Amino acid sequence: MIAMSTRARSANPPSPSVIYPRDEQDLMARIGTRTSFARDDEIYGQAEVADLIYQVVSGAVRTSRLMSDGRRQVGDFYYQGELFGMEPGQEHVFSAEAVADTVVLIVKRSVAHEASGGMLEQLVGGAARRELQRAHEHVLILGRKTACEKVASLLMNIADRSHYESVELPMGRQDMADYLGLTIETVSRMLTQLQVSAVVEFAGLRSFQVKNRQALSLLTQ
Amino acid sequence: MIAMSTRARSANPPSPSVIYPRDEQDLMARIGTRTSFARDDEIYGQAEVADLIYQVVSGAVRTSRLMSDGRRQVGDFYYQGELFGMEPGQEHVFSAEAVADTVVLIVKRSVAHEASGGMLEQLVGGAARRELQRAHEHVLILGRKTACEKVASLLMNIADRSHYESVELPMGRQDMADYLGLTIETVSRMLTQLQVSAVVEFAGLRSFQVKNRQALSLLTQ
DNA sequence: CGCCCCATTGAATAAACTCAAGTCCCGTGG
DNA sequence: CCACGGGACTTGAGTTTATTCAATGGGGCG
């Protein structure tokens, strides 16, 4: 289950402390346990007790939910520096897996409560609020956007987090499809369409550049 | 904007304190301001500052979000006893309107903080967690369910809250459609289909009975 | 270099949407 | 109490969008 990490990668990108408050970084790094997961490893499972808090150090994570007949819905993607695993109930409704080789900091909620003097509670609270905001955005994407707008929204979202011209897509097409409520083929067609219309340009399957930001923004509605 | 309430209605159903902790009821009732809204009245608007907490006394409320071209997504419905209006950001992303004639208790967050001695924070925290849970459920409904399953899920959800055989549908077909990411015609067709297959039975447009709970449950996946 | 997996492309199908007409519920007024 | 009118809902036919199924293409790792 637990695999070797590609920790070397974390040397290149700018320090995540640029985006997230220093405290958050420090606290999790100080009291958290570093663990590595290989591509598609499960980090936690559906119906597991939700007592741990996680932070992505490198790589990316998806949460997902499986229906009895195999249909899958991806809840969200988590990137470098982001907290995940805080679910409202006692048990996880979603499972979490590593999208790519990933390193994660893990903190036991009950333990951390004392060790952090309540500071962790604040971090978790903030992350939970962001969580709700993103879920609401996701609802809009799923409920009222066309396939093209859905794909554009996801690309825009990822591009907005990137500090580089060239944007890395950590997830494969199936993950994108399951996040957007589409099939893999439709995602592929829309990506082609966006590239043909010179909105984005792909250099390989998992790396693209935004060529026309305004057009992309319009497509996200 | 502010209309007379149908307060008489509140004589019939069992006291909401059956479902919600007495404290919650008491606190909101003690420090809240009672306000009535007519059908389709706006309770708060998109981009308004989110400093107020609301509780439904009678009637029902929907939160919704409008896209620039008029497409609408309903975020959720709130029924008797439920809290709403707690959004993560400073400003509301959704607006809230009365689905039917509705009475609401309103509490100013900043004021309530002192008046309740922190108790309100707990209530809001709990409600926010439920909020996230429901948003996650909504994501699954929107992303991976068929039209029939979507409608079945909504009916089941509403039926589960009801204490009676006969279930009241507070919202119209358009609201259901905008919640489920469907058109009004598709909702109508699915309702007909569910009725023809003897899963539910409608007595008028806004009232139904579950005739085959197991079948309905299966359809919700 | 070659193989395998993932992604793309194409054609046919199915699901949900659009547009249009008809029906029913319900409140209003006679 | 019943007739009436209007808005909400239902139904139908044709269209669009996204899916399904199948075949082809290409990138990256051994």
Coordinates of C-alpha atoms (C1' of nucleotides) in Angstrom, one line a residue:
Chain A
M1 CA 0.0 0.0 0.0
I2 CA 2.7 2.5 1.0
A3 CA 5.2 3.1 -1.7
M4 CA 8.4 5.1 -2.3
S5 CA 7.9 8.7 -3.0
T6 CA 9.3 10.9 -5.7
R7 CA 10.5 13.3 -3.1
A8 CA 13.2 14.7 -5.4
R9 CA 10.4 16.6 -7.2
S10 CA 9.8 18.9 -4.3
A11 CA 13.1 20.6 -4.9
N12 CA 11.9 22.5 -8.0
P13 CA 8.6 24.3 -7.3
P14 CA 8.6 27.4 -5.2
S15 CA 8.0 26.9 -1.5
P16 CA 4.3 26.4 -0.7
S17 CA 4.6 28.9 2.1
V18 CA 4.2 31.5 -0.6
I19 CA 0.6 30.6 -0.8
Y20 CA -0.3 29.3 2.6
P21 CA 0.3 31.0 5.9
R22 CA 3.6 30.0 7.5
D23 CA 1.9 28.7 10.6
E24 CA -0.1 26.2 8.7
Q25 CA 3.1 24.8 7.1
D26 CA 5.0 24.8 10.3
L27 CA 2.3 23.2 12.4
M28 CA 1.6 20.3 10.1
A29 CA 5.3 19.8 9.4
R30 CA 6.2 19.8 13.1
I31 CA 3.6 17.4 14.3
G32 CA 2.7 15.5 11.2
T33 CA 4.0 12.1 10.0
R34 CA 5.4 12.1 6.4
T35 CA 4.1 9.2 4.3
S36 CA 4.4 8.4 0.7
F37 CA 1.9 6.9 -1.6
A38 CA 2.3 5.5 -5.1
R39 CA -0.1 6.4 -8.0
D40 CA -3.6 5.1 -7.2
D41 CA -2.8 4.0 -3.7
E42 CA -5.6 4.5 -1.2
I43 CA -4.9 7.0 1.5
Y44 CA -8.1 6.4 3.3
G45 CA -11.2 4.4 2.5
Q46 CA -15.0 5.0 2.3
A47 CA -16.6 4.3 5.7
E48 CA -13.2 4.6 7.6
V49 CA -13.2 6.7 10.7
A50 CA -12.3 10.2 10.0
D51 CA -9.8 11.1 12.8
L52 CA -6.8 12.1 10.6
I53 CA -6.0 15.3 8.9
Y54 CA -3.8 15.2 5.8
Q55 CA -1.7 17.7 3.9
V56 CA -0.3 17.3 0.5
V57 CA 3.5 17.8 0.4
S58 CA 4.0 16.8 -3.2
G59 CA 2.0 15.2 -5.9
A60 CA -1.8 15.3 -5.9
V61 CA -4.8 13.6 -4.2
R62 CA -8.3 12.9 -5.3
T63 CA -11.3 12.1 -3.1
S64 CA -13.9 9.8 -4.7
R65 CA -17.0 7.9 -4.2
L66 CA -18.1 4.7 -5.8
M67 CA -21.7 3.8 -6.5
S68 CA -22.7 0.1 -6.1
D69 CA -22.7 -0.4 -9.9
G70 CA -19.3 1.0 -10.4
R71 CA -20.1 4.6 -11.4
R72 CA -17.5 6.9 -9.7
Q73 CA -17.7 10.5 -8.7
V74 CA -14.5 12.4 -7.9
G75 CA -15.2 14.9 -5.1
D76 CA -12.2 17.1 -5.5
F77 CA -8.5 17.3 -6.2
Y78 CA -5.9 18.4 -3.7
Y79 CA -2.6 19.9 -4.6
Q80 CA 0.6 20.9 -2.9
G81 CA 0.1 22.5 0.5
E82 CA -3.7 21.8 0.7
L83 CA -5.4 20.1 3.6
F84 CA -7.9 17.3 3.1
G85 CA -9.6 14.5 5.0
M86 CA -11.8 16.7 7.1
E87 CA -15.2 15.3 6.6
P88 CA -18.3 16.4 8.6
G89 CA -19.4 13.0 9.8
Q90 CA -17.6 10.4 12.0
E91 CA -16.9 8.2 9.0
H92 CA -15.5 9.1 5.6
V93 CA -18.1 9.2 2.8
F94 CA -15.4 9.6 0.3
S95 CA -12.2 7.7 -0.1
A96 CA -8.9 9.4 -1.0
E97 CA -6.3 8.1 -3.4
A98 CA -3.0 9.4 -4.7
V99 CA -3.4 10.7 -8.3
A100 CA 0.3 10.6 -8.9
D101 CA 3.1 9.5 -6.6
T102 CA 2.4 11.6 -3.6
V103 CA 3.9 12.6 -0.2
V104 CA 1.5 13.5 2.5
L105 CA 1.7 14.8 6.1
I106 CA -0.7 13.0 8.5
V107 CA -1.8 14.3 11.8
K108 CA -4.1 12.6 14.3
R109 CA -6.8 15.1 15.1
S110 CA -7.3 14.0 18.7
V111 CA -3.6 14.1 19.4
A112 CA -3.0 17.3 17.5
H113 CA -5.7 19.1 19.6
E114 CA -3.3 19.1 22.6
A115 CA 0.0 19.5 20.7
S116 CA -1.1 22.6 18.8
G117 CA -3.0 24.4 21.5
G118 CA -6.1 24.8 19.4
M119 CA -4.2 26.1 16.4
L120 CA -5.0 23.1 14.4
E121 CA -8.7 23.6 15.0
Q122 CA -8.4 26.9 13.3
L123 CA -6.5 25.4 10.3
V124 CA -9.1 22.7 9.9
G125 CA -11.9 25.2 10.3
G126 CA -10.5 27.3 7.5
A127 CA -9.9 24.4 5.3
A128 CA -13.4 23.1 5.9
R129 CA -14.8 26.5 4.8
R130 CA -12.8 26.4 1.6
E131 CA -14.0 22.9 1.2
L132 CA -17.6 24.0 1.2
Q133 CA -16.9 26.8 -1.2
R134 CA -15.3 24.4 -3.6
A135 CA -18.2 22.0 -3.3
H136 CA -20.6 24.7 -4.2
E137 CA -18.5 25.6 -7.2
H138 CA -18.5 22.0 -8.1
V139 CA -22.3 21.8 -7.9
L140 CA -22.6 24.7 -10.4
I141 CA -20.2 23.0 -12.8
L142 CA -22.0 19.7 -12.6
G143 CA -25.5 21.0 -12.7
R144 CA -25.5 23.7 -15.3
K145 CA -22.5 23.7 -17.5
T146 CA -22.0 22.1 -20.9
A147 CA -19.2 19.5 -21.5
C148 CA -17.0 22.2 -23.0
E149 CA -17.6 24.6 -20.1
K150 CA -16.9 21.9 -17.6
V151 CA -13.5 21.0 -19.1
A152 CA -12.6 24.7 -19.5
S153 CA -13.5 25.3 -15.8
L154 CA -11.2 22.5 -14.7
L155 CA -8.3 23.7 -16.8
M156 CA -8.8 27.2 -15.6
N157 CA -8.9 26.1 -12.0
I158 CA -5.7 24.2 -12.3
A159 CA -4.0 26.9 -14.4
D160 CA -4.8 29.4 -11.7
R161 CA -2.9 27.5 -9.1
S162 CA 0.2 27.2 -11.3
H163 CA 3.1 29.6 -11.0
Y164 CA 4.4 28.7 -14.4
E165 CA 3.4 29.2 -18.0
S166 CA 3.4 25.5 -18.5
V167 CA 0.8 23.9 -16.4
E168 CA 1.1 20.3 -15.1
L169 CA -2.1 18.2 -15.2
P170 CA -1.5 15.7 -12.4
M171 CA -4.6 13.5 -13.2
G172 CA -5.4 11.4 -16.1
R173 CA -8.5 11.7 -18.4
Q174 CA -10.6 9.3 -16.4
D175 CA -10.1 11.3 -13.2
M176 CA -11.1 14.5 -15.1
A177 CA -14.2 12.7 -16.5
D178 CA -15.2 11.4 -13.1
Y179 CA -14.8 14.9 -11.6
L180 CA -16.8 16.6 -14.3
G181 CA -19.6 14.0 -14.6
L182 CA -18.6 13.1 -18.2
T183 CA -17.0 10.2 -20.0
I184 CA -13.4 10.0 -20.9
E185 CA -14.2 10.3 -24.6
T186 CA -16.1 13.5 -24.1
V187 CA -13.3 15.0 -22.1
S188 CA -10.9 14.0 -24.8
R189 CA -13.0 15.6 -27.5
M190 CA -13.4 18.8 -25.6
L191 CA -9.7 19.0 -25.0
T192 CA -9.1 18.6 -28.7
Q193 CA -11.7 21.2 -29.4
L194 CA -10.1 23.7 -27.0
Q195 CA -6.7 23.1 -28.6
V196 CA -8.0 23.4 -32.2
S197 CA -9.6 26.7 -31.3
A198 CA -6.2 27.8 -29.9
V199 CA -7.4 28.4 -26.3
V200 CA -4.9 26.0 -24.9
E201 CA -2.0 24.0 -26.2
F202 CA -0.9 20.6 -25.0
A203 CA 2.7 19.5 -24.9
G204 CA 2.2 15.9 -24.1
L205 CA -0.8 14.4 -22.3
R206 CA -0.2 16.0 -18.9
S207 CA 1.1 19.4 -19.6
F208 CA -0.5 22.4 -21.3
Q209 CA -0.3 26.2 -21.7
V210 CA -3.1 28.6 -21.7
K211 CA -2.9 30.4 -25.1
N212 CA -6.0 32.6 -24.8
R213 CA -6.8 33.3 -21.2
Q214 CA -9.8 35.5 -22.0
A215 CA -11.4 32.9 -24.3
L216 CA -10.9 30.2 -21.6
S217 CA -12.4 32.4 -19.0
L218 CA -15.4 33.1 -21.1
L219 CA -15.9 29.4 -21.7
T220 CA -16.0 28.8 -17.9
Q221 CA -19.0 31.1 -17.8
Chain B
M1 CA -40.9 42.4 -0.1
I2 CA -42.1 41.3 3.3
A3 CA -45.4 39.5 3.3
M4 CA -47.9 38.0 5.7
S5 CA -47.1 34.5 6.9
T6 CA -49.2 31.4 6.9
R7 CA -48.4 30.9 10.5
A8 CA -51.6 29.0 11.1
R9 CA -49.9 26.1 9.4
S10 CA -47.5 25.6 12.3
A11 CA -50.3 24.3 14.5
N12 CA -50.5 21.0 12.7
P13 CA -47.0 19.5 12.4
P14 CA -45.3 18.0 15.4
S15 CA -43.0 20.4 17.2
P16 CA -39.6 20.7 15.5
S17 CA -37.9 20.1 18.8
V18 CA -38.5 16.5 18.2
I19 CA -35.8 16.6 15.5
Y20 CA -33.5 19.4 16.6
P21 CA -32.0 19.8 20.0
R22 CA -34.0 22.0 22.3
D23 CA -31.1 24.4 22.8
E24 CA -31.0 25.2 19.2
Q25 CA -34.7 26.0 19.0
D26 CA -34.6 28.0 22.2
L27 CA -31.5 30.0 21.3
M28 CA -32.6 31.1 17.9
A29 CA -36.2 31.8 19.2
R30 CA -34.8 33.8 22.1
I31 CA -32.4 36.1 20.3
G32 CA -33.8 35.9 16.7
T33 CA -36.1 38.3 14.9
R34 CA -39.1 36.8 13.3
T35 CA -39.6 37.8 9.7
S36 CA -42.1 36.7 7.0
F37 CA -41.5 36.3 3.3
A38 CA -43.9 35.7 0.5
R39 CA -43.4 33.1 -2.2
D40 CA -40.3 34.0 -4.3
D41 CA -39.2 36.9 -2.0
E42 CA -35.5 37.3 -1.7
I43 CA -34.2 36.7 1.8
Y44 CA -30.6 37.7 0.9
G45 CA -28.9 38.3 -2.4
Q46 CA -25.8 37.1 -4.2
A47 CA -22.7 39.2 -3.1
E48 CA -24.4 40.5 0.0
V49 CA -22.3 40.4 3.2
A50 CA -23.0 37.2 5.1
D51 CA -23.3 38.3 8.7
L52 CA -26.8 36.9 9.4
I53 CA -27.9 33.4 10.4
Y54 CA -31.3 32.2 9.5
Q55 CA -33.6 29.5 10.7
V56 CA -36.8 28.3 8.9
V57 CA -39.8 28.5 11.2
S58 CA -42.4 27.5 8.6
G59 CA -42.4 27.2 4.9
A60 CA -39.3 26.4 2.9
V61 CA -36.3 28.2 1.5
R62 CA -34.0 27.6 -1.5
T63 CA -30.5 29.0 -2.1
S64 CA -29.7 29.6 -5.8
R65 CA -27.1 30.9 -8.1
L66 CA -27.6 32.6 -11.4
M67 CA -25.2 32.4 -14.3
S68 CA -24.8 35.4 -16.5
D69 CA -26.9 34.0 -19.3
G70 CA -29.8 33.1 -17.0
R71 CA -29.1 29.5 -16.2
R72 CA -29.9 28.8 -12.6
Q73 CA -28.6 26.3 -10.1
V74 CA -30.4 25.7 -6.8
G75 CA -27.9 24.9 -4.1
D76 CA -30.2 23.4 -1.5
F77 CA -33.6 23.5 0.1
Y78 CA -34.2 24.3 3.7
Y79 CA -37.1 23.1 5.7
Q80 CA -38.7 23.7 9.1
G81 CA -36.1 24.0 11.9
E82 CA -33.1 24.1 9.6
L83 CA -30.4 26.8 9.7
F84 CA -29.1 28.4 6.6
G85 CA -27.1 31.4 5.4
M86 CA -23.8 30.4 6.8
E87 CA -21.5 30.7 3.8
P88 CA -17.7 30.2 4.0
G89 CA -16.7 33.6 2.5
Q90 CA -17.4 37.1 3.6
E91 CA -20.0 37.5 0.9
H92 CA -22.8 35.3 -0.2
V93 CA -22.2 33.3 -3.4
F94 CA -25.8 32.1 -3.4
S95 CA -28.9 34.1 -2.9
A96 CA -31.8 32.8 -0.8
E97 CA -35.5 33.0 -1.6
A98 CA -38.7 31.8 0.0
V99 CA -40.0 28.8 -2.0
A100 CA -43.4 29.2 -0.4
D101 CA -44.8 31.7 2.1
T102 CA -42.2 31.4 4.8
V103 CA -41.4 32.6 8.3
V104 CA -37.7 32.9 9.3
L105 CA -35.8 33.7 12.4
I106 CA -32.9 36.0 11.8
V107 CA -29.9 36.5 14.1
K108 CA -26.9 38.8 13.6
R109 CA -23.8 36.7 13.9
S110 CA -21.6 39.3 15.5
V111 CA -24.3 40.2 18.0
A112 CA -25.3 36.6 18.7
H113 CA -21.7 35.8 19.6
E114 CA -22.0 37.7 22.8
A115 CA -25.7 37.0 23.6
S116 CA -25.2 33.3 23.3
G117 CA -21.9 32.9 25.1
G118 CA -20.4 30.9 22.2
M119 CA -23.4 28.5 22.0
L120 CA -24.4 29.9 18.6
E121 CA -20.9 29.2 17.2
Q122 CA -21.5 25.5 18.0
L123 CA -24.9 25.6 16.3
V124 CA -23.4 27.2 13.2
G125 CA -20.5 24.8 13.2
G126 CA -22.8 21.9 13.3
A127 CA -25.0 23.3 10.6
A128 CA -22.0 24.0 8.4
R129 CA -20.8 20.4 8.7
R130 CA -24.3 19.2 7.7
E131 CA -24.1 21.7 4.8
L132 CA -20.9 20.2 3.5
Q133 CA -22.3 16.7 3.8
R134 CA -25.3 17.7 1.8
A135 CA -23.2 19.5 -0.8
H136 CA -21.2 16.3 -1.3
E137 CA -24.4 14.3 -1.7
H138 CA -25.6 16.9 -4.2
V139 CA -22.4 16.5 -6.2
L140 CA -23.0 12.8 -6.5
I141 CA -26.6 13.3 -7.6
L142 CA -25.6 15.8 -10.2
G143 CA -22.5 14.1 -11.5
R144 CA -23.4 10.5 -11.8
K145 CA -27.1 9.9 -11.6
T146 CA -29.7 9.6 -14.4
A147 CA -32.7 11.9 -14.6
C148 CA -34.9 9.2 -13.0
E149 CA -32.4 8.6 -10.2
K150 CA -32.1 12.3 -9.6
V151 CA -35.8 12.8 -9.2
A152 CA -36.1 9.7 -7.1
S153 CA -33.3 11.0 -4.8
L154 CA -35.1 14.3 -4.3
L155 CA -38.4 12.7 -3.5
M156 CA -36.8 10.2 -1.1
N157 CA -34.9 13.0 0.6
I158 CA -38.1 15.0 1.2
A159 CA -40.1 12.0 2.1
D160 CA -37.5 11.0 4.8
R161 CA -38.1 14.3 6.5
S162 CA -41.8 14.0 6.6
H163 CA -43.7 12.6 9.6
Y164 CA -46.8 11.8 7.6
E165 CA -47.8 9.3 4.9
S166 CA -48.7 12.2 2.7
V167 CA -45.6 14.2 1.8
E168 CA -45.8 17.9 1.0
L169 CA -43.6 19.2 -1.9
P170 CA -43.0 22.8 -1.0
M171 CA -41.3 23.7 -4.3
G172 CA -42.5 23.8 -7.9
R173 CA -41.2 21.8 -10.8
Q174 CA -38.8 24.5 -11.9
D175 CA -37.1 24.5 -8.5
M176 CA -36.8 20.8 -8.6
A177 CA -35.3 21.0 -12.1
D178 CA -32.8 23.7 -11.1
Y179 CA -31.7 21.7 -8.1
L180 CA -31.2 18.5 -10.2
G181 CA -29.6 20.0 -13.2
L182 CA -32.5 19.1 -15.4
T183 CA -35.3 20.8 -17.4
I184 CA -38.8 21.2 -16.1
E185 CA -40.1 18.8 -18.8
T186 CA -37.7 16.0 -17.8
V187 CA -38.7 16.3 -14.2
S188 CA -42.3 16.1 -15.2
R189 CA -41.7 13.1 -17.3
M190 CA -39.8 11.3 -14.6
L191 CA -42.5 12.1 -12.0
T192 CA -45.1 10.6 -14.4
Q193 CA -42.9 7.6 -14.9
L194 CA -42.5 7.0 -11.2
Q195 CA -46.2 7.3 -10.7
V196 CA -47.1 5.0 -13.6
S197 CA -44.7 2.4 -12.2
A198 CA -46.5 2.7 -8.8
V199 CA -43.5 3.9 -6.9
V200 CA -45.2 7.1 -5.8
E201 CA -48.6 8.5 -6.1
F202 CA -49.5 12.2 -6.5
A203 CA -52.5 13.8 -5.0
G204 CA -52.4 17.2 -6.6
L205 CA -49.2 18.8 -7.8
R206 CA -47.6 19.4 -4.5
S207 CA -48.4 16.3 -2.4
F208 CA -47.5 12.7 -2.9
Q209 CA -47.2 9.4 -1.1
V210 CA -44.5 6.8 -1.3
K211 CA -46.2 3.6 -2.5
N212 CA -43.2 1.4 -2.9
R213 CA -40.4 2.5 -0.6
Q214 CA -38.0 -0.2 -1.6
A215 CA -38.4 0.5 -5.3
L216 CA -37.8 4.2 -4.7
S217 CA -34.8 3.5 -2.6
L218 CA -33.3 1.3 -5.3
L219 CA -33.8 4.1 -7.8
T220 CA -31.8 6.5 -5.7
Q221 CA -28.9 4.1 -6.1
Chain C
dC1 C1' 13.2 -0.2 -30.1
dG2 C1' 9.0 -2.2 -29.1
dC3 C1' 5.2 -2.9 -26.4
dC4 C1' 1.4 -1.7 -23.5
dC5 C1' -1.6 1.4 -21.8
dC6 C1' -3.9 5.5 -22.1
dA7 C1' -5.8 8.7 -25.1
dT8 C1' -8.0 10.0 -29.4
dT9 C1' -11.1 9.6 -33.2
dG10 C1' -15.3 7.9 -35.6
dA11 C1' -20.0 6.2 -36.2
dA12 C1' -24.2 4.8 -34.3
dT13 C1' -27.1 5.2 -30.3
dA14 C1' -29.4 6.9 -26.3
dA15 C1' -30.6 10.4 -23.0
dA16 C1' -32.1 14.7 -22.1
dC17 C1' -33.4 19.1 -24.3
dT18 C1' -36.2 22.3 -27.1
dC19 C1' -40.3 23.9 -28.9
dA20 C1' -45.1 23.6 -29.2
dA21 C1' -49.5 22.3 -28.0
dG22 C1' -52.7 20.7 -24.7
dT23 C1' -54.4 19.8 -19.9
dC24 C1' -55.2 20.3 -15.2
dC25 C1' -55.1 22.6 -10.8
dC26 C1' -56.6 26.2 -8.1
dG27 C1' -57.9 30.6 -6.9
dT28 C1' -61.3 34.1 -8.2
dG29 C1' -65.6 35.9 -9.1
dG30 C1' -70.2 35.4 -10.3
Chain D
dC1 C1' -71.7 26.3 -5.4
dC2 C1' -70.2 26.3 -9.9
dA3 C1' -68.2 28.5 -13.9
dC4 C1' -64.1 30.7 -15.5
dG5 C1' -59.4 32.1 -16.4
dG6 C1' -54.5 32.0 -15.9
dG7 C1' -50.4 30.0 -14.7
dA8 C1' -48.2 25.8 -13.8
dC9 C1' -47.6 21.3 -15.3
dT10 C1' -47.8 17.5 -18.7
dT11 C1' -47.4 15.4 -23.1
dG12 C1' -45.6 14.9 -27.8
dA13 C1' -42.4 15.2 -31.8
dG14 C1' -38.0 16.4 -33.4
dT15 C1' -33.4 17.9 -32.3
dT16 C1' -29.1 18.3 -29.8
dT17 C1' -25.7 16.7 -26.8
dA18 C1' -23.2 13.4 -24.8
dT19 C1' -22.6 8.4 -24.5
dT20 C1' -21.5 3.8 -26.2
dC21 C1' -18.9 0.8 -28.7
dA22 C1' -15.1 -0.1 -31.6
dA23 C1' -11.0 0.9 -33.9
dT24 C1' -6.8 3.5 -34.3
dG25 C1' -3.1 6.4 -32.6
dG26 C1' 0.8 7.8 -29.7
dG27 C1' 3.8 8.4 -25.5
dG28 C1' 6.6 6.8 -22.2
dC29 C1' 8.8 3.1 -19.7
dG30 C1' 11.4 -1.1 -19.7

